[in-house]
mmCIF file of C-alpha atoms and ligand atoms in Angstrom:
data_model
loop_
_atom_site.group_PDB
_atom_site.id
_atom_site.type_symbol
_atom_site.label_atom_id
_atom_site.label_comp_id
_atom_site.label_asym_id
_atom_site.label_seq_id
_atom_site.Cartn_x
_atom_site.Cartn_y
_atom_site.Cartn_z
ATOM 1 C CA MET A 1 -79.728 -10.605 2.451
ATOM 2 C CA GLY A 2 -76.679 -11.603 0.415
ATOM 3 C CA LEU A 3 -76.637 -8.759 -1.052
ATOM 4 C CA ASN A 4 -76.772 -6.519 3.178
ATOM 5 C CA ILE A 5 -74.326 -8.249 4.335
ATOM 6 C CA LEU A 6 -71.951 -7.448 1.050
ATOM 7 C CA ALA A 7 -73.491 -3.514 1.260
ATOM 8 C CA ILE A 8 -71.939 -3.808 4.762
ATOM 9 C CA LEU A 9 -68.603 -6.002 4.879
ATOM 10 C CA LEU A 10 -67.359 -3.712 1.570
ATOM 11 C CA PRO A 11 -66.464 -0.592 2.874
ATOM 12 C CA ALA A 12 -65.553 -2.520 6.173
ATOM 13 C CA LEU A 13 -63.506 -4.062 3.577
ATOM 14 C CA ILE A 14 -62.208 -1.102 1.841
ATOM 15 C CA LEU A 15 -61.557 0.723 4.924
ATOM 16 C CA TRP A 16 -59.830 -1.873 6.298
ATOM 17 C CA PRO A 17 -56.328 -1.913 5.760
ATOM 18 C CA SER A 18 -56.444 1.663 5.658
ATOM 19 C CA ARG A 19 -57.657 2.659 9.278
ATOM 20 C CA THR A 20 -55.140 0.217 10.418
ATOM 21 C CA SER A 21 -52.403 1.788 8.598
ATOM 22 C CA ALA A 22 -53.713 5.121 9.969
ATOM 23 C CA ALA A 23 -53.285 4.116 13.989
ATOM 24 C CA LEU A 24 -50.108 2.615 13.026
ATOM 25 C CA THR A 25 -48.359 5.443 12.223
ATOM 26 C CA VAL A 26 -45.520 7.070 14.662
ATOM 27 C CA ASP A 27 -44.316 10.705 13.917
ATOM 28 C CA PRO A 28 -41.056 12.170 12.788
ATOM 29 C CA PRO A 29 -38.309 13.285 15.486
ATOM 30 C CA THR A 30 -38.552 17.076 16.946
ATOM 31 C CA ASP A 31 -36.337 19.819 17.092
ATOM 32 C CA LEU A 32 -33.228 18.707 14.884
ATOM 33 C CA GLN A 33 -29.991 20.471 15.785
ATOM 34 C CA ILE A 34 -26.906 20.818 13.560
ATOM 35 C CA ILE A 35 -24.378 22.310 16.050
ATOM 36 C CA ASP A 36 -20.447 23.223 14.795
ATOM 37 C CA PRO A 37 -17.992 22.196 17.687
ATOM 38 C CA GLY A 38 -15.768 24.622 15.982
ATOM 39 C CA HIS A 39 -12.999 21.107 15.591
ATOM 40 C CA LEU A 40 -12.996 22.153 11.376
ATOM 41 C CA GLY A 41 -14.845 18.996 10.199
ATOM 42 C CA PRO A 42 -16.737 17.523 12.305
ATOM 43 C CA LEU A 43 -20.648 18.178 13.256
ATOM 44 C CA HIS A 44 -22.768 17.455 16.194
ATOM 45 C CA ILE A 45 -26.367 16.177 15.080
ATOM 46 C CA HIS A 46 -28.809 16.349 18.003
ATOM 47 C CA TRP A 47 -32.536 15.276 18.059
ATOM 48 C CA LYS A 48 -35.561 14.938 19.849
ATOM 49 C CA ALA A 49 -37.642 11.897 19.678
ATOM 50 C CA PRO A 50 -41.580 12.426 18.796
ATOM 51 C CA LEU A 51 -44.068 13.812 21.230
ATOM 52 C CA SER A 52 -46.177 11.159 20.420
ATOM 53 C CA LEU A 53 -44.261 8.625 21.330
ATOM 54 C CA THR A 54 -45.639 6.780 24.563
ATOM 55 C CA SER A 55 -42.901 4.053 26.221
ATOM 56 C CA GLU A 56 -45.918 1.935 26.984
ATOM 57 C CA LYS A 57 -46.459 1.684 23.213
ATOM 58 C CA SER A 58 -43.265 1.144 21.918
ATOM 59 C CA CYS A 59 -41.752 -1.572 22.102
ATOM 60 C CA MET A 60 -37.832 -0.782 20.414
ATOM 61 C CA VAL A 61 -37.334 2.819 19.296
ATOM 62 C CA ARG A 62 -34.941 3.709 16.874
ATOM 63 C CA TYR A 63 -33.945 6.433 14.649
ATOM 64 C CA MET A 64 -32.556 6.726 11.136
ATOM 65 C CA LEU A 65 -30.183 8.776 10.244
ATOM 66 C CA THR A 66 -28.898 10.119 6.525
ATOM 67 C CA TYR A 67 -26.693 13.206 5.525
ATOM 68 C CA CYS A 68 -24.186 14.057 2.873
ATOM 69 C CA ASP A 69 -23.430 16.499 0.870
ATOM 70 C CA VAL A 70 -25.310 19.287 -0.702
ATOM 71 C CA ASP A 71 -23.806 17.758 -3.588
ATOM 72 C CA SER A 72 -23.169 14.584 -3.189
ATOM 73 C CA THR A 73 -25.667 11.157 -3.704
ATOM 74 C CA ASN A 74 -23.365 9.660 -1.617
ATOM 75 C CA CYS A 75 -24.921 9.689 0.920
ATOM 76 C CA LYS A 76 -23.945 7.894 4.947
ATOM 77 C CA ARG A 77 -26.763 6.079 6.515
ATOM 78 C CA ILE A 78 -26.610 4.996 10.337
ATOM 79 C CA ILE A 79 -29.814 3.324 12.815
ATOM 80 C CA THR A 80 -29.056 4.973 16.453
ATOM 81 C CA ARG A 81 -30.636 4.361 19.394
ATOM 82 C CA GLN A 82 -29.325 7.527 20.552
ATOM 83 C CA LEU A 83 -30.744 10.685 19.781
ATOM 84 C CA LYS A 84 -26.959 12.315 18.663
ATOM 85 C CA HIS A 85 -24.768 11.681 16.281
ATOM 86 C CA THR A 86 -21.365 12.840 15.578
ATOM 87 C CA ASP A 87 -19.294 13.125 12.604
ATOM 88 C CA GLY A 88 -16.437 14.948 9.975
ATOM 89 C CA PHE A 89 -17.573 16.642 6.995
ATOM 90 C CA ASN A 90 -16.125 18.803 4.108
ATOM 91 C CA LEU A 91 -17.434 22.271 5.986
ATOM 92 C CA ASN A 92 -16.602 23.493 2.598
ATOM 93 C CA LYS A 93 -19.943 23.238 1.577
ATOM 94 C CA GLY A 94 -23.641 23.154 3.288
ATOM 95 C CA VAL A 95 -24.684 19.375 4.464
ATOM 96 C CA ILE A 96 -28.048 17.924 4.343
ATOM 97 C CA VAL A 97 -28.984 16.054 7.460
ATOM 98 C CA LYS A 98 -32.062 13.690 7.204
ATOM 99 C CA VAL A 99 -33.864 11.920 9.954
ATOM 100 C CA ARG A 100 -36.589 9.187 10.807
ATOM 101 C CA THR A 101 -38.377 7.876 13.573
ATOM 102 C CA LEU A 102 -38.426 3.735 12.978
ATOM 103 C CA VAL A 103 -41.220 1.642 16.080
ATOM 104 C CA LYS A 104 -41.828 -1.730 16.618
ATOM 105 C CA GLU A 105 -45.188 -1.702 18.225
ATOM 106 C CA HIS A 106 -45.522 -4.922 18.959
ATOM 107 C CA CYS A 107 -41.858 -6.617 19.888
ATOM 108 C CA ASP A 108 -42.706 -9.610 16.595
ATOM 109 C CA GLY A 109 -44.553 -6.912 14.388
ATOM 110 C CA SER A 110 -42.828 -5.212 11.590
ATOM 111 C CA GLU A 111 -41.433 -2.269 11.703
ATOM 112 C CA LEU A 112 -42.858 1.448 11.278
ATOM 113 C CA LYS A 113 -41.078 4.416 9.482
ATOM 114 C CA SER A 114 -41.861 8.165 10.025
ATOM 115 C CA ASP A 115 -41.565 10.722 7.711
ATOM 116 C CA TRP A 116 -38.456 12.633 7.833
ATOM 117 C CA MET A 117 -36.979 15.216 9.506
ATOM 118 C CA GLU A 118 -34.864 16.957 7.289
ATOM 119 C CA MET A 119 -32.226 20.098 7.561
ATOM 120 C CA THR A 120 -28.890 21.439 5.900
ATOM 121 C CA TYR A 121 -27.369 22.956 7.199
ATOM 122 C CA TRP A 122 -24.423 25.863 5.467
ATOM 123 C CA PRO A 123 -21.300 26.739 7.293
ATOM 124 C CA LEU A 124 -19.484 29.874 7.289
ATOM 125 C CA ILE A 125 -17.766 30.209 4.565
ATOM 126 C CA GLU A 126 -17.748 34.210 4.078
ATOM 127 C CA GLY A 127 -14.579 36.417 3.200
ATOM 128 C CA LEU A 128 -13.055 37.427 -0.732
ATOM 129 C CA ALA A 129 -13.824 33.681 -2.500
ATOM 130 C CA ASP A 130 -11.303 35.014 -5.628
ATOM 131 C CA SER A 131 -8.335 34.549 -2.921
ATOM 132 C CA LYS A 132 -8.863 31.841 -1.132
ATOM 133 C CA ILE A 133 -5.592 28.913 -1.100
ATOM 134 C CA LYS A 134 -5.461 26.369 -4.155
ATOM 135 C CA ASN A 135 -3.785 22.954 -4.605
ATOM 136 C CA LEU A 136 -3.500 22.672 -0.595
ATOM 137 C CA GLN A 137 -1.132 19.100 -0.219
ATOM 138 C CA CYS A 138 0.052 17.626 2.571
ATOM 139 C CA ILE A 139 2.798 15.184 2.646
ATOM 140 C CA VAL A 140 3.820 13.005 5.501
ATOM 141 C CA TYR A 141 7.960 12.139 4.771
ATOM 142 C CA ASN A 142 8.715 9.189 5.663
ATOM 143 C CA LEU A 143 6.151 9.271 8.883
ATOM 144 C CA GLU A 144 9.035 11.731 10.651
ATOM 145 C CA TYR A 145 7.236 14.930 9.869
ATOM 146 C CA MET A 146 4.809 16.436 7.127
ATOM 147 C CA ASP A 147 4.490 20.032 4.974
ATOM 148 C CA CYS A 148 1.425 21.225 3.904
ATOM 149 C CA LEU A 149 2.033 23.309 1.081
ATOM 150 C CA TRP A 150 -0.693 26.194 -1.013
ATOM 151 C CA LYS A 151 -0.813 28.274 -3.589
ATOM 152 C CA ASN A 152 -1.891 31.784 -3.661
ATOM 153 C CA GLY A 153 -5.355 32.681 -4.043
ATOM 154 C CA ALA A 154 -6.167 33.007 -8.067
ATOM 155 C CA ASN A 155 -7.020 37.298 -6.876
ATOM 156 C CA ALA A 156 -5.271 37.368 -3.941
ATOM 157 C CA PRO A 157 -4.254 41.328 -2.713
ATOM 158 C CA ASN A 158 -0.582 41.321 -2.872
ATOM 159 C CA ASP A 159 -0.963 41.722 1.285
ATOM 160 C CA THR A 160 -2.977 38.881 1.584
ATOM 161 C CA ASP A 161 -1.567 37.110 5.548
ATOM 162 C CA TYR A 162 -3.003 33.095 4.832
ATOM 163 C CA ARG A 163 -3.189 31.730 8.296
ATOM 164 C CA LEU A 164 -3.639 27.741 9.329
ATOM 165 C CA TYR A 165 -5.219 25.958 11.772
ATOM 166 C CA TYR A 166 -5.047 22.935 12.641
ATOM 167 C CA TRP A 167 -7.459 20.008 15.335
ATOM 168 C CA HIS A 168 -7.664 16.229 15.415
ATOM 169 C CA GLU A 169 -9.272 14.002 18.176
ATOM 170 C CA GLU A 170 -6.015 14.372 20.497
ATOM 171 C CA LEU A 171 -6.165 18.108 20.432
ATOM 172 C CA GLU A 172 -9.215 19.943 23.289
ATOM 173 C CA GLN A 173 -8.413 23.134 20.805
ATOM 174 C CA VAL A 174 -7.775 23.976 17.571
ATOM 175 C CA MET A 175 -3.751 24.925 17.142
ATOM 176 C CA LYS A 176 -2.419 27.161 15.237
ATOM 177 C CA CYS A 177 -0.091 26.579 12.150
ATOM 178 C CA ASN A 178 3.377 27.739 14.366
ATOM 179 C CA ASN A 179 6.023 27.052 11.360
ATOM 180 C CA TYR A 180 5.071 28.462 8.135
ATOM 181 C CA ILE A 181 7.170 28.009 5.292
ATOM 182 C CA LYS A 182 8.387 31.164 2.886
ATOM 183 C CA ASN A 183 8.806 32.520 0.244
ATOM 184 C CA GLN A 184 9.442 35.740 -0.502
ATOM 185 C CA GLY A 185 7.879 36.942 2.651
ATOM 186 C CA HIS A 186 4.656 35.539 2.123
ATOM 187 C CA LYS A 187 3.252 31.564 3.838
ATOM 188 C CA VAL A 188 2.853 28.772 1.207
ATOM 189 C CA GLY A 189 2.854 26.409 3.480
ATOM 190 C CA CYS A 190 3.304 24.688 6.933
ATOM 191 C CA HIS A 191 5.767 22.302 8.551
ATOM 192 C CA PHE A 192 3.961 20.333 11.199
ATOM 193 C CA SER A 193 6.542 18.169 13.487
ATOM 194 C CA ASN A 194 5.777 14.660 14.593
ATOM 195 C CA ASP A 195 4.865 15.186 17.819
ATOM 196 C CA SER A 196 1.633 16.569 16.365
ATOM 197 C CA LEU A 197 1.074 14.130 14.047
ATOM 198 C CA ILE A 198 -1.537 10.880 14.188
ATOM 199 C CA GLU A 199 -2.938 8.180 11.993
ATOM 200 C CA PHE A 200 -5.902 7.097 11.251
ATOM 201 C CA SER A 201 -7.651 9.373 12.340
ATOM 202 C CA ASP A 202 -9.104 12.725 10.514
ATOM 203 C CA PHE A 203 -6.553 14.899 10.679
ATOM 204 C CA ASN A 204 -8.913 18.345 9.934
ATOM 205 C CA ILE A 205 -7.198 21.745 8.665
ATOM 206 C CA CYS A 206 -8.419 25.340 7.565
ATOM 207 C CA ILE A 207 -6.973 27.387 6.374
ATOM 208 C CA ASN A 208 -8.103 31.669 6.237
ATOM 209 C CA GLY A 209 -6.195 34.897 6.174
ATOM 210 C CA THR A 210 -6.497 38.639 5.706
ATOM 211 C CA SER A 211 -5.843 40.925 3.032
ATOM 212 C CA ARG A 212 -6.362 45.275 3.279
ATOM 213 C CA LEU A 213 -9.565 43.725 0.924
ATOM 214 C CA GLY A 214 -11.043 42.085 4.172
ATOM 215 C CA PRO A 215 -11.164 38.337 5.020
ATOM 216 C CA VAL A 216 -9.612 34.947 2.779
ATOM 217 C CA MET A 217 -12.873 32.724 2.303
ATOM 218 C CA PRO A 218 -11.864 29.658 4.019
ATOM 219 C CA THR A 219 -10.837 26.292 2.635
ATOM 220 C CA TYR A 220 -11.706 23.091 4.696
ATOM 221 C CA TYR A 221 -9.329 20.006 4.532
ATOM 222 C CA THR A 222 -9.636 16.844 5.901
ATOM 223 C CA PHE A 223 -7.693 13.225 5.668
ATOM 224 C CA GLN A 224 -5.815 10.430 7.585
ATOM 225 C CA LEU A 225 -2.269 11.052 7.760
ATOM 226 C CA GLN A 226 -1.120 7.443 6.776
ATOM 227 C CA ASP A 227 -2.877 7.820 2.727
ATOM 228 C CA HIS A 228 -0.192 10.895 2.770
ATOM 229 C CA VAL A 229 2.804 8.876 3.497
ATOM 230 C CA LYS A 230 5.609 9.697 1.419
ATOM 231 C CA PRO A 231 9.113 7.152 2.010
ATOM 232 C CA ALA A 232 12.786 7.457 1.749
ATOM 233 C CA ALA A 233 14.287 6.110 -1.190
ATOM 234 C CA PRO A 234 15.124 2.042 -1.037
ATOM 235 C CA TYR A 235 19.167 1.887 -0.501
ATOM 236 C CA GLU A 236 22.184 -0.272 -0.769
ATOM 237 C CA ILE A 237 21.400 -1.888 -4.404
ATOM 238 C CA LYS A 238 23.403 -5.032 -4.933
ATOM 239 C CA MET A 239 22.951 -6.794 -8.189
ATOM 240 C CA THR A 240 24.449 -10.100 -9.199
ATOM 241 C CA ALA A 241 24.064 -11.041 -12.354
ATOM 242 C CA SER A 242 24.612 -14.573 -13.941
ATOM 243 C CA LYS A 243 23.148 -16.990 -16.990
ATOM 244 C CA ASN A 244 19.600 -16.316 -16.945
ATOM 245 C CA GLY A 245 18.792 -12.739 -15.338
ATOM 246 C CA ILE A 246 20.129 -10.049 -12.865
ATOM 247 C CA TYR A 247 19.324 -10.777 -8.873
ATOM 248 C CA LEU A 248 18.755 -7.737 -6.619
ATOM 249 C CA GLU A 249 18.918 -6.710 -3.387
ATOM 250 C CA TRP A 250 18.237 -3.315 -1.269
ATOM 251 C CA LYS A 251 17.219 -2.243 2.474
ATOM 252 C CA PRO A 252 13.684 -0.712 3.096
ATOM 253 C CA PRO A 253 14.332 3.113 3.675
ATOM 254 C CA ALA A 254 15.393 3.619 7.060
ATOM 255 C CA GLY A 255 12.603 5.002 9.963
ATOM 256 C CA LYS A 256 9.225 4.117 11.045
ATOM 257 C CA ILE A 257 7.840 3.213 8.291
ATOM 258 C CA LYS A 258 7.711 -1.227 8.635
ATOM 259 C CA PRO A 259 9.196 -3.117 5.921
ATOM 260 C CA HIS A 260 5.947 -5.109 5.382
ATOM 261 C CA CYS A 261 4.523 -1.581 4.636
ATOM 262 C CA LEU A 262 6.519 -1.197 1.916
ATOM 263 C CA GLU A 263 6.018 -1.708 -2.163
ATOM 264 C CA TYR A 264 8.283 -0.957 -4.797
ATOM 265 C CA GLU A 265 8.886 -0.453 -8.084
ATOM 266 C CA VAL A 266 11.066 -0.912 -10.095
ATOM 267 C CA ASN A 267 12.990 0.456 -12.632
ATOM 268 C CA PHE A 268 15.876 -1.078 -15.511
ATOM 269 C CA SER A 269 17.105 -0.442 -18.465
ATOM 270 C CA GLY A 270 18.273 -3.376 -20.661
ATOM 271 C CA LYS A 271 19.597 -3.894 -24.431
ATOM 272 C CA ASN A 272 18.260 -0.336 -25.358
ATOM 273 C CA THR A 273 17.949 3.179 -23.346
ATOM 274 C CA ASP A 274 14.239 2.400 -22.927
ATOM 275 C CA TRP A 275 13.151 1.783 -19.264
ATOM 276 C CA GLU A 276 10.966 -1.060 -18.057
ATOM 277 C CA SER A 277 9.471 -1.762 -14.715
ATOM 278 C CA LYS A 278 8.689 -3.935 -12.181
ATOM 279 C CA VAL A 279 5.950 -3.018 -9.170
ATOM 280 C CA LEU A 280 6.674 -5.835 -6.412
ATOM 281 C CA PRO A 281 3.347 -5.106 -4.512
ATOM 282 C CA GLU A 282 4.446 -6.657 -1.380
ATOM 283 C CA GLU A 283 6.831 -7.280 1.384
ATOM 284 C CA THR A 284 10.260 -8.082 -0.015
ATOM 285 C CA THR A 285 13.755 -6.419 -0.485
ATOM 286 C CA SER A 286 14.808 -8.692 -3.092
ATOM 287 C CA THR A 287 13.743 -9.385 -6.949
ATOM 288 C CA PHE A 288 15.413 -11.652 -10.250
ATOM 289 C CA LEU A 289 14.781 -9.778 -13.300
ATOM 290 C CA ASN A 290 14.671 -12.214 -16.037
ATOM 291 C CA ILE A 291 16.513 -10.562 -19.138
ATOM 292 C CA THR A 292 19.539 -10.705 -21.178
ATOM 293 C CA VAL A 293 21.547 -7.678 -21.396
ATOM 294 C CA LYS A 294 24.378 -7.751 -23.729
ATOM 295 C CA THR A 295 25.405 -4.090 -23.232
ATOM 296 C CA LYS A 296 25.043 -1.769 -20.290
ATOM 297 C CA PHE A 297 22.256 -2.805 -17.646
ATOM 298 C CA CYS A 298 21.213 0.199 -14.995
ATOM 299 C CA VAL A 299 18.398 -0.027 -12.885
ATOM 300 C CA HIS A 300 17.046 2.437 -10.294
ATOM 301 C CA LEU A 301 13.869 1.547 -6.960
ATOM 302 C CA ARG A 302 11.327 3.901 -5.045
ATOM 303 C CA ALA A 303 9.346 2.955 -2.257
ATOM 304 C CA ALA A 304 5.424 3.102 -1.155
ATOM 305 C CA VAL A 305 3.449 1.621 1.206
ATOM 306 C CA ASN A 306 1.309 -0.832 0.357
ATOM 307 C CA MET A 307 -2.323 -1.476 -0.220
ATOM 308 C CA TYR A 308 -2.567 -3.427 3.172
ATOM 309 C CA CYS A 309 -0.923 -0.307 5.194
ATOM 310 C CA ALA A 310 -3.026 2.217 3.624
ATOM 311 C CA ASP A 311 -5.587 3.530 1.091
ATOM 312 C CA ASP A 312 -2.610 5.874 -0.726
ATOM 313 C CA SER A 313 0.652 7.000 -0.638
ATOM 314 C CA VAL A 314 3.027 8.824 -2.218
ATOM 315 C CA TRP A 315 5.939 7.089 -3.850
ATOM 316 C CA SER A 316 9.224 7.877 -2.964
ATOM 317 C CA GLU A 317 12.170 9.858 -4.481
ATOM 318 C CA TRP A 318 14.284 7.118 -7.017
ATOM 319 C CA SER A 319 16.866 5.041 -5.271
ATOM 320 C CA SER A 320 20.524 6.064 -6.534
ATOM 321 C CA THR A 321 20.653 4.494 -9.853
ATOM 322 C CA GLN A 322 23.631 1.753 -10.037
ATOM 323 C CA CYS A 323 24.549 0.179 -13.722
ATOM 324 C CA LEU A 324 26.706 -2.990 -14.706
ATOM 325 C CA ARG A 325 28.658 -1.501 -18.201
ATOM 326 C CA ASP A 326 29.360 -5.240 -20.064
ATOM 327 C CA TYR A 327 29.757 -7.169 -17.004
ATOM 328 C CA PRO A 328 27.144 -9.854 -17.632
ATOM 329 C CA ALA A 329 28.682 -10.482 -21.356
ATOM 330 C CA GLU A 330 31.698 -10.404 -19.768
ATOM 331 C CA GLU A 331 31.423 -13.169 -17.758
ATOM 332 C CA GLU A 332 29.412 -15.033 -20.251
ATOM 333 C CA HIS A 333 32.948 -15.061 -22.414
ATOM 334 C CA THR A 334 35.060 -15.576 -19.242
ATOM 335 C CA ILE A 335 32.417 -18.845 -18.346
ATOM 336 C CA ILE A 336 32.971 -20.299 -22.099
ATOM 337 C CA LYS A 337 36.585 -19.182 -21.601
ATOM 338 C CA ARG A 338 37.046 -20.875 -18.798
ATOM 339 C CA ASN A 339 35.195 -23.502 -20.046
ATOM 340 C CA LEU A 340 37.653 -24.449 -23.044
ATOM 341 C CA PHE A 341 40.401 -23.642 -21.023
ATOM 342 C CA SER A 342 39.634 -26.658 -18.592
ATOM 343 C CA GLU A 343 38.715 -29.123 -21.170
ATOM 344 C CA LEU A 344 42.125 -28.360 -22.916
ATOM 345 C CA ILE A 345 43.943 -29.331 -19.447
ATOM 346 C CA LEU A 346 41.282 -32.213 -18.590
ATOM 347 C CA LEU A 347 42.143 -33.710 -21.677
ATOM 348 C CA THR A 348 45.557 -33.336 -21.601
ATOM 349 C CA ALA A 349 45.712 -34.882 -18.416
ATOM 350 C CA LEU A 350 43.524 -37.481 -20.280
ATOM 351 C CA ALA A 351 45.914 -37.845 -23.207
ATOM 352 C CA SER A 352 48.939 -38.346 -20.957
ATOM 353 C CA ILE A 353 47.567 -40.416 -18.247
ATOM 354 C CA SER A 354 46.175 -43.232 -21.597
ATOM 355 C CA LEU A 355 50.369 -42.906 -22.933
ATOM 356 C CA THR A 356 51.611 -43.130 -19.682
ATOM 357 C CA LEU A 357 49.253 -46.419 -18.965
ATOM 358 C CA LEU A 358 49.987 -47.693 -22.241
ATOM 359 C CA VAL A 359 53.756 -46.929 -21.878
ATOM 360 C CA GLY A 360 53.608 -49.212 -18.292
ATOM 361 C CA VAL A 361 50.879 -51.817 -19.723
ATOM 362 C CA LEU A 362 53.585 -52.167 -22.792
ATOM 363 C CA ALA A 363 56.669 -52.459 -21.146
ATOM 364 C CA CYS A 364 54.951 -54.643 -18.294
ATOM 365 C CA TRP A 365 53.443 -56.704 -21.268
ATOM 366 C CA VAL A 366 56.860 -57.261 -22.756
ATOM 367 C CA ARG A 367 58.910 -57.859 -19.580
ATOM 368 C CA TRP A 368 56.113 -60.420 -18.278
ATOM 369 C CA LYS A 369 56.588 -61.705 -22.055
ATOM 370 C CA ARG A 370 60.568 -62.114 -21.471
ATOM 371 C CA SER A 371 59.842 -63.685 -17.711
ATOM 372 C CA PHE A 372 57.410 -66.107 -19.184
ATOM 373 C CA SER A 373 59.588 -67.368 -21.703
ATOM 374 C CA LYS A 374 62.187 -68.078 -19.687
ATOM 375 C CA LYS A 375 59.771 -70.040 -17.199
ATOM 376 C CA LYS A 376 58.775 -71.837 -20.100
ATOM 377 C CA VAL A 377 63.195 -72.790 -20.443
ATOM 378 C CA ASN A 378 63.132 -73.675 -17.027
ATOM 379 C CA MET A 379 60.035 -75.617 -16.784
ATOM 380 C CA LEU A 380 60.801 -77.772 -20.406
ATOM 381 C CA LEU A 381 63.782 -77.840 -18.219
ATOM 382 C CA THR A 382 62.892 -79.757 -15.250
ATOM 383 C CA GLU A 383 60.425 -81.866 -16.947
ATOM 384 C CA GLU A 384 63.502 -82.887 -18.964
ATOM 385 C CA THR A 385 65.363 -83.193 -15.966
ATOM 386 C CA LYS A 386 62.192 -85.035 -14.130
ATOM 387 C CA SER A 387 61.867 -87.601 -16.687
ATOM 388 C CA ILE A 388 64.624 -88.337 -16.665
ATOM 389 C CA ASN A 389 64.894 -88.865 -13.103
ATOM 390 C CA GLU A 390 61.459 -90.483 -13.315
ATOM 391 C CA ARG A 391 63.213 -92.555 -15.734
ATOM 392 C CA ASN A 392 65.770 -93.297 -13.448
ATOM 393 C CA CYS A 393 63.223 -94.192 -10.927
ATOM 394 C CA LEU A 394 61.965 -96.995 -12.557
ATOM 395 C CA ASN A 395 64.828 -97.452 -13.311
ATOM 396 C CA CYS A 396 64.962 -98.147 -9.017
HETATM 397 C C1 NAG B 401 0.878 46.083 -3.426
HETATM 398 O O1 NAG B 401 -0.168 46.838 -4.156
HETATM 399 C C2 NAG B 401 -0.814 47.806 -4.438
HETATM 400 C C3 NAG B 401 -0.925 48.167 -5.336
HETATM 401 O O2 NAG B 401 -1.210 47.742 -6.365
HETATM 402 C C4 NAG B 401 0.734 48.838 -3.954
HETATM 403 O O3 NAG B 401 0.654 50.433 -3.817
HETATM 404 C C5 NAG B 401 1.514 47.826 -3.237
HETATM 405 O O4 NAG B 401 3.300 49.011 -2.897
HETATM 406 C C6 NAG B 401 1.951 46.617 -2.851
HETATM 407 N N1 NAG B 401 2.912 46.409 -2.339
HETATM 408 C C7 NAG B 401 3.576 45.024 -2.567
HETATM 409 C C8 NAG B 401 4.520 45.022 -0.635
HETATM 410 O O5 NAG B 401 4.278 44.447 -2.962
HETATM 411 C C1 NAG B 402 -9.413 31.458 10.274
HETATM 412 O O1 NAG B 402 -10.047 30.121 11.324
HETATM 413 C C2 NAG B 402 -10.018 29.970 12.444
HETATM 414 C C3 NAG B 402 -10.502 28.719 12.783
HETATM 415 O O2 NAG B 402 -11.478 28.283 12.173
HETATM 416 C C4 NAG B 402 -10.565 31.085 13.218
HETATM 417 O O3 NAG B 402 -10.218 30.908 14.684
HETATM 418 C C5 NAG B 402 -10.330 32.555 12.786
HETATM 419 O O4 NAG B 402 -11.154 33.192 13.697
HETATM 420 C C6 NAG B 402 -10.506 32.684 11.654
HETATM 421 N N1 NAG B 402 -9.700 33.864 10.840
HETATM 422 C C7 NAG B 402 -10.436 34.929 10.372
HETATM 423 C C8 NAG B 402 -9.838 35.616 9.911
HETATM 424 O O5 NAG B 402 -11.127 34.755 9.487
#
């Protein structure tokens, strides 16, 4: 009897978990698509809900999306209720996108995950690989204009004609560079004026081109302008030397960069010709260098955007170099000299005052002594008269 029950229960016990989990599965999304709107970086990712998912059955449906470059392990992960997502990608490489369904069958129950739906997207990167540009560098000068410069491809034919295109979210369509920087007739860069600059938003660039051997393979580049700023140099450096060191003051570079966004590096040569450096990462326009210099002292400084305002920056040029020649040493000398001199004056004054006092006191004393003895004689005289008078009186 007991064995019979066990014979019935055991398969049921074994089957139970697998049957429930089989019932509680969810299908992955369908029809995953990756669409390039032609904006040199952003891709639209679309998908559809799994067919098996009926609205009365599901309490809450969400999708987990993960994506990265083909050779990267640093994937982004996003959970959304939407059926689409847009982000910027590096179009020099393929892109891997995965999406899965997340469902809660009962609102208080645990969440079910579907298998992944996966797709790899390869952007159209055709053309002569040897002729594609190298070392693209974009610098935003003092937030006023931007220059992007590149080097020719290693085996670019001599008639290679490069073209630069750009896009950011405030533009309706991709724009062509309209101010190329040229070297011996060849395009080596593009100049962007102030009105095409936008901060804190992806700035996408594509450089391709043509040559007699065929089209040049495109190069894509995405960055944010605020991370490529090179401020102007600080100016009007003032130095004040004292016994303990040198007090420095300067003016922050003029322009649109807010002073609280700047950091500085002070470079100074003290006793030797070796330059020493001091970095001031926070907003300031002065510092004190606690050094004693006996000979020539020189200083210059430069500015960059600090970590509170951007992820990266380019150091400005160095300011003009300012020097103090023998100044602090001379100052020390004069201080000592001045001290000696004033002490001498003080001593002389004191000596003369004491001498005058002494003479005065002596004179007074002599005079007083004299008058005192006179008085005494007088007094003696009066006393004598008195006594005579008294005597006289006694007589009276
Ligand atoms: C480019 O190279 C070809 C072949 O090497 C040569 O015939 C042509 O003159 C060159 N053109 C220029 C502009 O240098
Ligand atoms: C270069 O790229 C731009 C922008 O994607 C595109 O419109 C143009 O047709 C490309 N030119 C060549 C020669 O591939």
